[in-house]
Tab-separated table of C-alpha atoms and ligand atoms in Angstrom:
chain	number	residue	atom	x	y	z
A	1	MET	CA	-47.181	89.233	-12.119
A	2	LYS	CA	-43.640	87.925	-12.475
A	3	VAL	CA	-42.524	84.662	-10.874
A	4	PHE	CA	-38.931	83.474	-10.488
A	5	LEU	CA	-38.406	79.726	-10.248
A	6	GLY	CA	-35.547	77.692	-8.868
A	7	ALA	CA	-34.957	74.135	-7.730
A	8	ASP	CA	-32.216	71.658	-6.973
A	9	HIS	CA	-32.080	68.119	-8.401
A	10	ALA	CA	-34.675	66.888	-5.870
A	11	GLY	CA	-37.084	69.644	-6.849
A	12	TYR	CA	-36.466	69.645	-10.590
A	13	LYS	CA	-39.460	67.509	-11.619
A	14	LEU	CA	-41.920	69.406	-9.446
A	15	LYS	CA	-40.523	72.701	-10.744
A	16	GLU	CA	-41.314	71.549	-14.286
A	17	LYS	CA	-44.917	70.796	-13.234
A	18	ILE	CA	-45.156	74.241	-11.641
A	19	LYS	CA	-43.961	75.766	-14.920
A	20	GLN	CA	-46.748	73.958	-16.805
A	21	PHE	CA	-49.233	75.238	-14.250
A	22	LEU	CA	-47.997	78.835	-14.643
A	23	GLU	CA	-48.164	78.541	-18.424
A	24	GLN	CA	-51.772	77.330	-18.199
A	25	LYS	CA	-52.617	80.285	-15.972
A	26	LYS	CA	-50.738	82.662	-18.302
A	27	ILE	CA	-48.516	83.832	-15.465
A	28	GLY	CA	-45.114	85.095	-16.608
A	29	PHE	CA	-42.056	83.400	-15.143
A	30	LYS	CA	-38.299	83.047	-15.411
A	31	ASP	CA	-36.706	79.716	-14.643
A	32	PHE	CA	-33.255	79.784	-13.048
A	33	GLY	CA	-32.884	75.985	-13.147
A	34	THR	CA	-31.691	73.434	-12.335
A	35	ASN	CA	-32.548	71.642	-15.532
A	36	SER	CA	-32.016	67.989	-14.682
A	37	THR	CA	-31.974	65.515	-11.808
A	38	GLU	CA	-28.177	65.656	-11.650
A	39	SER	CA	-27.025	66.482	-8.134
A	40	CYS	CA	-26.512	70.182	-7.421
A	41	ASP	CA	-26.565	72.635	-4.501
A	42	TYR	CA	-29.852	74.227	-3.443
A	43	PRO	CA	-28.275	77.472	-2.067
A	44	ASP	CA	-27.154	78.410	-5.583
A	45	PHE	CA	-30.727	78.391	-6.874
A	46	ALA	CA	-32.162	80.011	-3.757
A	47	LYS	CA	-29.667	82.855	-4.253
A	48	LYS	CA	-30.660	83.366	-7.903
A	49	VAL	CA	-34.359	83.497	-7.033
A	50	ALA	CA	-33.902	85.643	-3.915
A	51	THR	CA	-31.778	88.253	-5.688
A	52	ALA	CA	-34.265	88.416	-8.583
A	53	VAL	CA	-37.099	88.983	-6.096
A	54	GLN	CA	-35.034	91.700	-4.382
A	55	LYS	CA	-34.499	93.498	-7.694
A	56	ASN	CA	-38.051	93.190	-9.048
A	57	LYS	CA	-40.611	94.973	-6.904
A	58	GLY	CA	-43.842	93.012	-6.552
A	59	SER	CA	-42.377	89.796	-7.921
A	60	TYR	CA	-42.574	86.344	-6.357
A	61	GLY	CA	-40.256	83.378	-6.055
A	62	VAL	CA	-41.024	79.666	-6.093
A	63	LEU	CA	-38.306	77.345	-4.827
A	64	VAL	CA	-38.295	73.568	-4.679
A	65	CYS	CA	-35.857	71.196	-3.006
A	66	GLY	CA	-36.361	67.811	-1.380
A	67	THR	CA	-37.922	69.086	1.815
A	68	GLY	CA	-38.426	72.794	1.156
A	69	THR	CA	-36.217	73.504	4.157
A	70	GLY	CA	-32.845	74.219	2.576
A	71	THR	CA	-34.180	76.580	-0.075
A	72	ALA	CA	-36.296	78.407	2.545
A	73	ILE	CA	-33.344	78.873	4.903
A	74	ALA	CA	-31.066	80.041	2.091
A	75	ALA	CA	-33.565	82.473	0.520
A	76	ASN	CA	-34.389	84.042	3.880
A	77	ARG	CA	-30.772	85.205	4.263
A	78	PHE	CA	-31.493	87.921	1.663
A	79	SER	CA	-32.844	91.196	2.918
A	80	GLY	CA	-36.449	91.886	1.950
A	81	VAL	CA	-37.026	88.266	1.024
A	82	ARG	CA	-39.683	86.552	3.115
A	83	THR	CA	-39.965	82.854	2.394
A	84	VAL	CA	-42.592	80.444	3.658
A	85	GLN	CA	-41.778	76.758	3.844
A	86	ALA	CA	-45.224	75.730	2.702
A	87	THR	CA	-46.582	72.493	4.087
A	88	SER	CA	-50.273	73.334	3.883
A	89	GLU	CA	-52.680	75.546	1.994
A	90	TYR	CA	-53.320	77.436	5.216
A	91	LEU	CA	-49.639	78.334	5.604
A	92	SER	CA	-49.465	79.369	1.948
A	93	LYS	CA	-52.417	81.731	2.477
A	94	MET	CA	-51.386	83.124	5.865
A	95	ALA	CA	-47.843	83.782	4.701
A	96	ARG	CA	-49.245	86.176	2.107
A	97	GLU	CA	-52.054	87.692	4.191
A	98	HIS	CA	-50.124	88.292	7.416
A	99	ASN	CA	-46.424	88.177	6.474
A	100	ASN	CA	-46.411	89.516	2.924
A	101	ALA	CA	-44.194	86.573	2.004
A	102	ASN	CA	-42.740	86.877	-1.474
A	103	VAL	CA	-41.211	83.425	-1.856
A	104	ILE	CA	-42.768	79.997	-1.406
A	105	SER	CA	-40.535	77.009	-0.778
A	106	LEU	CA	-41.812	73.502	-1.449
A	107	GLY	CA	-40.563	70.022	-0.606
A	108	ALA	CA	-40.875	67.683	-3.568
A	109	ARG	CA	-40.115	64.617	-1.435
A	110	VAL	CA	-42.735	65.393	1.169
A	111	THR	CA	-45.553	67.159	-0.685
A	112	PRO	CA	-47.697	65.469	-3.338
A	113	GLU	CA	-47.669	67.304	-6.672
A	114	LYS	CA	-51.383	68.128	-6.544
A	115	ASP	CA	-51.002	69.734	-3.124
A	116	ALA	CA	-47.889	71.651	-4.137
A	117	LEU	CA	-49.671	73.148	-7.138
A	118	LYS	CA	-52.567	74.160	-4.908
A	119	PHE	CA	-50.150	75.818	-2.463
A	120	VAL	CA	-48.579	77.788	-5.324
A	121	GLU	CA	-51.988	78.819	-6.652
A	122	THR	CA	-53.143	79.963	-3.224
A	123	PHE	CA	-49.875	81.791	-2.531
A	124	LEU	CA	-49.939	83.694	-5.820
A	125	SER	CA	-53.621	84.614	-5.598
A	126	THR	CA	-53.688	85.844	-2.000
A	127	ALA	CA	-53.060	89.513	-1.242
A	128	PHE	CA	-51.258	90.970	1.776
A	129	SER	CA	-53.981	92.142	4.160
A	130	LYS	CA	-52.405	95.631	4.582
A	131	GLU	CA	-54.044	95.984	7.989
A	132	GLU	CA	-51.946	98.328	10.097
A	133	ARG	CA	-50.782	95.644	12.531
A	134	HIS	CA	-49.512	93.397	9.758
A	135	VAL	CA	-47.768	96.261	7.954
A	136	ARG	CA	-46.132	97.298	11.237
A	137	ARG	CA	-44.921	93.774	11.997
A	138	VAL	CA	-43.501	93.133	8.553
A	139	LYS	CA	-41.697	96.497	8.687
A	140	LYS	CA	-40.067	95.424	11.957
A	141	ILE	CA	-38.499	92.461	10.166
A	142	GLY	CA	-36.597	94.940	7.999
B	201	LIG	C1	-30.954	66.979	-1.434
B	201	LIG	O1	-30.686	65.641	-1.187
B	201	LIG	C2	-31.695	67.588	-0.258
B	201	LIG	O2	-30.848	67.669	0.836
B	201	LIG	C3	-32.222	68.947	-0.628
B	201	LIG	O3	-33.047	68.834	-1.756
B	201	LIG	C4	-33.086	69.652	0.403
B	201	LIG	O4	-34.091	68.822	0.880
B	201	LIG	C5	-32.384	70.372	1.462
B	201	LIG	O5	-32.977	71.020	2.323
């Protein structure tokens, strides 16, 4: 499994915690930054992660900004990228099972670290259901 990570200044610290978590789980990742709390623009990091996910079949993206909204909106502009703005474990699970989401977007200012790590764990360990109706619906998204 390959995971691409990206965050803006608001998501930087949580991204670093997610990296530690992935290291513990021995999950391979590539970090596109940002690498400090200095102000920067979330669409730049969403673009890096989204294009990496487009190019690497079966890969996943994890994005973090203040709310999880900006990075989700930006990443979803890229064809074949399906991003969930995860605010619960249920959404993290359903986004994989029903929507075959390949990117999870988290809000560092609104989601406690422990919860965010759980959402990432659930997202990465849940398979797409592959039931015909779900496959059909995801295909219709294009
Ligand atoms: C940065 O202040 C904040 O706007 C950004 O991290 C994000 O929440 C945008 O959606």
